[in-house]
Amino acid sequence: MKAVIQRVSHASVTVEGSRIAEIEKGYLVLLGVGQEDDRATAERIAKKLAALRIFEDENGKTNLSIQDVGGSVLVVSQFTLYADTSHGNRPGFTLAAKPEQANELYEYFVEQCEKNGLPTEHGQFGADMKVELVNDGPFTIILT
């Protein structure tokens, strides 16, 4: 599992012209699921996400977690994080999980974020989504 965490001041997802999810201060999480991933992987990354201290305290140090600042999470499925470009110029996606497994673990990850006390919104698995964000910092972390 690969999660690209972007600290945002605003993020939203639109599908077919309708905004389906939106957050203010928090994290936009682009989540890719690999063939070897399982529920334990989703639990580990969700727990780490909740504990990350990448928000600034009163001294400008990154000491605060998303819970400390009352932030939210927006999770978007992103199988292209498993792109293999080692052969030629057209990416291959054979390392990404099959849609059934990926969707189940994506949904489970969203549940785990909520279980860890994070107000969580999410995109629509498999849809053509338009994602808007204002990256705060910018501050981007990759969790695997």
PDB file of C-alpha atoms in Angstrom:
ATOM      1  CA  MET A   1       0.000   0.000   0.000  1.00  0.00           C
ATOM      2  CA  LYS A   2       1.231   3.452  -0.890  1.00  0.00           C
ATOM      3  CA  ALA A   3      -0.251   6.602   0.577  1.00  0.00           C
ATOM      4  CA  VAL A   4       0.718  10.059  -0.588  1.00  0.00           C
ATOM      5  CA  ILE A   5      -0.244  12.406   2.250  1.00  0.00           C
ATOM      6  CA  GLN A   6      -0.644  16.058   1.376  1.00  0.00           C
ATOM      7  CA  ARG A   7      -1.294  18.570   4.141  1.00  0.00           C
ATOM      8  CA  VAL A   8      -4.053  20.802   2.785  1.00  0.00           C
ATOM      9  CA  SER A   9      -6.040  23.855   3.734  1.00  0.00           C
ATOM     10  CA  HIS A  10      -8.830  22.658   1.408  1.00  0.00           C
ATOM     11  CA  ALA A  11      -9.505  19.638  -0.830  1.00  0.00           C
ATOM     12  CA  SER A  12     -12.480  18.275  -2.744  1.00  0.00           C
ATOM     13  CA  VAL A  13     -13.512  15.539  -5.176  1.00  0.00           C
ATOM     14  CA  THR A  14     -15.970  15.968  -8.034  1.00  0.00           C
ATOM     15  CA  VAL A  15     -17.504  13.126 -10.070  1.00  0.00           C
ATOM     16  CA  GLU A  16     -19.561  13.839 -13.199  1.00  0.00           C
ATOM     17  CA  GLY A  17     -19.905  17.501 -12.263  1.00  0.00           C
ATOM     18  CA  SER A  18     -21.079  16.873  -8.680  1.00  0.00           C
ATOM     19  CA  ARG A  19     -18.895  17.536  -5.657  1.00  0.00           C
ATOM     20  CA  ILE A  20     -19.057  14.311  -3.619  1.00  0.00           C
ATOM     21  CA  ALA A  21     -16.543  15.077  -0.868  1.00  0.00           C
ATOM     22  CA  GLU A  22     -14.846  18.119   0.602  1.00  0.00           C
ATOM     23  CA  ILE A  23     -12.656  18.979   3.583  1.00  0.00           C
ATOM     24  CA  GLU A  24     -10.983  22.040   4.961  1.00  0.00           C
ATOM     25  CA  LYS A  25      -7.759  21.746   7.015  1.00  0.00           C
ATOM     26  CA  GLY A  26      -6.361  18.230   7.010  1.00  0.00           C
ATOM     27  CA  TYR A  27      -4.910  15.597   4.709  1.00  0.00           C
ATOM     28  CA  LEU A  28      -5.617  14.622   1.149  1.00  0.00           C
ATOM     29  CA  VAL A  29      -4.587  10.962   0.959  1.00  0.00           C
ATOM     30  CA  LEU A  30      -3.952   9.409  -2.448  1.00  0.00           C
ATOM     31  CA  LEU A  31      -4.111   5.675  -1.721  1.00  0.00           C
ATOM     32  CA  GLY A  32      -2.744   2.942  -3.961  1.00  0.00           C
ATOM     33  CA  VAL A  33      -3.297  -0.724  -3.131  1.00  0.00           C
ATOM     34  CA  GLY A  34      -0.774  -3.350  -4.221  1.00  0.00           C
ATOM     35  CA  GLN A  35      -1.218  -7.064  -4.805  1.00  0.00           C
ATOM     36  CA  GLU A  36       0.582  -7.976  -1.565  1.00  0.00           C
ATOM     37  CA  ASP A  37      -1.484  -5.680   0.671  1.00  0.00           C
ATOM     38  CA  ASP A  38      -3.926  -6.877   3.316  1.00  0.00           C
ATOM     39  CA  ARG A  39      -6.020  -5.514   6.185  1.00  0.00           C
ATOM     40  CA  ALA A  40      -3.000  -5.356   8.487  1.00  0.00           C
ATOM     41  CA  THR A  41      -1.296  -3.032   6.006  1.00  0.00           C
ATOM     42  CA  ALA A  42      -4.343  -0.747   5.925  1.00  0.00           C
ATOM     43  CA  GLU A  43      -4.515  -0.730   9.735  1.00  0.00           C
ATOM     44  CA  ARG A  44      -0.824   0.145  10.061  1.00  0.00           C
ATOM     45  CA  ILE A  45      -0.957   3.033   7.599  1.00  0.00           C
ATOM     46  CA  ALA A  46      -4.209   4.446   9.044  1.00  0.00           C
ATOM     47  CA  LYS A  47      -2.712   4.337  12.543  1.00  0.00           C
ATOM     48  CA  LYS A  48       0.450   6.081  11.340  1.00  0.00           C
ATOM     49  CA  LEU A  49      -1.640   8.690   9.526  1.00  0.00           C
ATOM     50  CA  ALA A  50      -3.527   9.533  12.714  1.00  0.00           C
ATOM     51  CA  ALA A  51      -0.280   9.892  14.678  1.00  0.00           C
ATOM     52  CA  LEU A  52       1.735  11.935  12.136  1.00  0.00           C
ATOM     53  CA  ARG A  53       2.801  15.253  13.594  1.00  0.00           C
ATOM     54  CA  ILE A  54       3.103  17.507  10.557  1.00  0.00           C
ATOM     55  CA  PHE A  55       1.074  20.529  11.635  1.00  0.00           C
ATOM     56  CA  GLU A  56       2.833  23.517  13.157  1.00  0.00           C
ATOM     57  CA  ASP A  57       2.567  24.418  16.817  1.00  0.00           C
ATOM     58  CA  GLU A  58       2.643  27.972  18.232  1.00  0.00           C
ATOM     59  CA  ASN A  59       6.442  28.010  17.724  1.00  0.00           C
ATOM     60  CA  GLY A  60       6.280  27.046  14.047  1.00  0.00           C
ATOM     61  CA  LYS A  61       7.555  23.501  14.709  1.00  0.00           C
ATOM     62  CA  THR A  62       5.823  20.498  13.146  1.00  0.00           C
ATOM     63  CA  ASN A  63       4.689  19.003  16.453  1.00  0.00           C
ATOM     64  CA  LEU A  64       0.915  18.673  16.070  1.00  0.00           C
ATOM     65  CA  SER A  65      -1.158  15.797  14.718  1.00  0.00           C
ATOM     66  CA  ILE A  66      -4.271  16.127  12.598  1.00  0.00           C
ATOM     67  CA  GLN A  67      -6.339  15.441  15.708  1.00  0.00           C
ATOM     68  CA  ASP A  68      -4.550  18.219  17.606  1.00  0.00           C
ATOM     69  CA  VAL A  69      -5.669  20.754  14.980  1.00  0.00           C
ATOM     70  CA  GLY A  70      -9.183  19.354  14.429  1.00  0.00           C
ATOM     71  CA  GLY A  71      -8.442  18.373  10.832  1.00  0.00           C
ATOM     72  CA  SER A  72     -10.162  15.972   8.454  1.00  0.00           C
ATOM     73  CA  VAL A  73      -9.038  13.398   5.894  1.00  0.00           C
ATOM     74  CA  LEU A  74     -10.060  13.018   2.254  1.00  0.00           C
ATOM     75  CA  VAL A  75      -9.080   9.613   0.830  1.00  0.00           C
ATOM     76  CA  VAL A  76      -8.887   9.128  -2.956  1.00  0.00           C
ATOM     77  CA  SER A  77      -8.109   5.791  -4.618  1.00  0.00           C
ATOM     78  CA  GLN A  78      -5.050   6.056  -6.860  1.00  0.00           C
ATOM     79  CA  PHE A  79      -3.934   2.799  -8.495  1.00  0.00           C
ATOM     80  CA  THR A  80      -1.483   4.747 -10.649  1.00  0.00           C
ATOM     81  CA  LEU A  81       0.842   4.951  -7.628  1.00  0.00           C
ATOM     82  CA  TYR A  82       1.810   1.416  -8.681  1.00  0.00           C
ATOM     83  CA  ALA A  83       2.868   2.447 -12.192  1.00  0.00           C
ATOM     84  CA  ASP A  84       5.892   0.574 -13.521  1.00  0.00           C
ATOM     85  CA  THR A  85       7.830   2.674 -16.031  1.00  0.00           C
ATOM     86  CA  SER A  86      10.982   0.565 -16.106  1.00  0.00           C
ATOM     87  CA  HIS A  87      10.269  -0.766 -19.628  1.00  0.00           C
ATOM     88  CA  GLY A  88       9.423   1.792 -22.274  1.00  0.00           C
ATOM     89  CA  ASN A  89       7.293   4.894 -21.927  1.00  0.00           C
ATOM     90  CA  ARG A  90       3.872   3.417 -21.334  1.00  0.00           C
ATOM     91  CA  PRO A  91       3.317   2.592 -17.638  1.00  0.00           C
ATOM     92  CA  GLY A  92       2.260  -0.882 -16.614  1.00  0.00           C
ATOM     93  CA  PHE A  93       0.055  -1.518 -13.596  1.00  0.00           C
ATOM     94  CA  THR A  94       0.561  -5.220 -12.924  1.00  0.00           C
ATOM     95  CA  LEU A  95       1.790  -4.488  -9.373  1.00  0.00           C
ATOM     96  CA  ALA A  96      -1.517  -2.838  -8.440  1.00  0.00           C
ATOM     97  CA  ALA A  97      -4.168  -4.993  -6.778  1.00  0.00           C
ATOM     98  CA  LYS A  98      -7.093  -6.229  -8.860  1.00  0.00           C
ATOM     99  CA  PRO A  99     -10.156  -3.953  -8.545  1.00  0.00           C
ATOM    100  CA  GLU A 100     -12.091  -6.226  -6.152  1.00  0.00           C
ATOM    101  CA  GLN A 101      -9.184  -6.503  -3.683  1.00  0.00           C
ATOM    102  CA  ALA A 102      -8.239  -2.839  -4.089  1.00  0.00           C
ATOM    103  CA  ASN A 103     -11.795  -1.612  -3.452  1.00  0.00           C
ATOM    104  CA  GLU A 104     -12.188  -3.812  -0.367  1.00  0.00           C
ATOM    105  CA  LEU A 105      -8.916  -2.543   1.129  1.00  0.00           C
ATOM    106  CA  TYR A 106      -9.648   1.064   0.129  1.00  0.00           C
ATOM    107  CA  GLU A 107     -13.002   0.891   1.954  1.00  0.00           C
ATOM    108  CA  TYR A 108     -11.327  -0.814   4.914  1.00  0.00           C
ATOM    109  CA  PHE A 109      -8.670   1.920   5.046  1.00  0.00           C
ATOM    110  CA  VAL A 110     -11.417   4.576   5.186  1.00  0.00           C
ATOM    111  CA  GLU A 111     -13.042   2.642   8.072  1.00  0.00           C
ATOM    112  CA  GLN A 112      -9.692   2.444   9.876  1.00  0.00           C
ATOM    113  CA  CYS A 113      -9.157   6.198   9.541  1.00  0.00           C
ATOM    114  CA  GLU A 114     -12.551   6.741  11.169  1.00  0.00           C
ATOM    115  CA  LYS A 115     -11.763   4.125  13.834  1.00  0.00           C
ATOM    116  CA  ASN A 116      -8.600   6.100  14.648  1.00  0.00           C
ATOM    117  CA  GLY A 117     -10.708   9.197  15.333  1.00  0.00           C
ATOM    118  CA  LEU A 118     -10.242  10.987  12.018  1.00  0.00           C
ATOM    119  CA  PRO A 119     -13.256  12.661  10.389  1.00  0.00           C
ATOM    120  CA  THR A 120     -12.996  11.077   6.941  1.00  0.00           C
ATOM    121  CA  GLU A 121     -14.443  11.797   3.512  1.00  0.00           C
ATOM    122  CA  HIS A 122     -13.627   9.774   0.408  1.00  0.00           C
ATOM    123  CA  GLY A 123     -13.772   9.712  -3.347  1.00  0.00           C
ATOM    124  CA  GLN A 124     -15.573   7.139  -5.485  1.00  0.00           C
ATOM    125  CA  PHE A 125     -13.526   4.037  -6.228  1.00  0.00           C
ATOM    126  CA  GLY A 126     -12.979   3.497  -9.950  1.00  0.00           C
ATOM    127  CA  ALA A 127     -14.603   6.769 -10.992  1.00  0.00           C
ATOM    128  CA  ASP A 128     -13.100   9.508 -13.136  1.00  0.00           C
ATOM    129  CA  MET A 129     -12.556  12.017 -10.336  1.00  0.00           C
ATOM    130  CA  LYS A 130     -11.540  15.649 -10.428  1.00  0.00           C
ATOM    131  CA  VAL A 131      -9.489  16.406  -7.325  1.00  0.00           C
ATOM    132  CA  GLU A 132      -8.872  19.957  -6.197  1.00  0.00           C
ATOM    133  CA  LEU A 133      -6.551  20.903  -3.371  1.00  0.00           C
ATOM    134  CA  VAL A 134      -4.643  23.701  -1.788  1.00  0.00           C
ATOM    135  CA  ASN A 135      -1.432  22.103  -0.534  1.00  0.00           C
ATOM    136  CA  ASP A 136      -0.425  23.747   2.733  1.00  0.00           C
ATOM    137  CA  GLY A 137       3.314  24.260   2.896  1.00  0.00           C
ATOM    138  CA  PRO A 138       3.572  22.469   0.548  1.00  0.00           C
ATOM    139  CA  PHE A 139       3.944  19.468   2.811  1.00  0.00           C
ATOM    140  CA  THR A 140       3.812  15.991   1.262  1.00  0.00           C
ATOM    141  CA  ILE A 141       4.713  12.660   2.902  1.00  0.00           C
ATOM    142  CA  ILE A 142       4.744   9.157   1.367  1.00  0.00           C
ATOM    143  CA  LEU A 143       3.795   6.224   3.588  1.00  0.00           C
ATOM    144  CA  THR A 144       4.362   2.629   2.470  1.00  0.00           C
TER     145      THR A 144
END
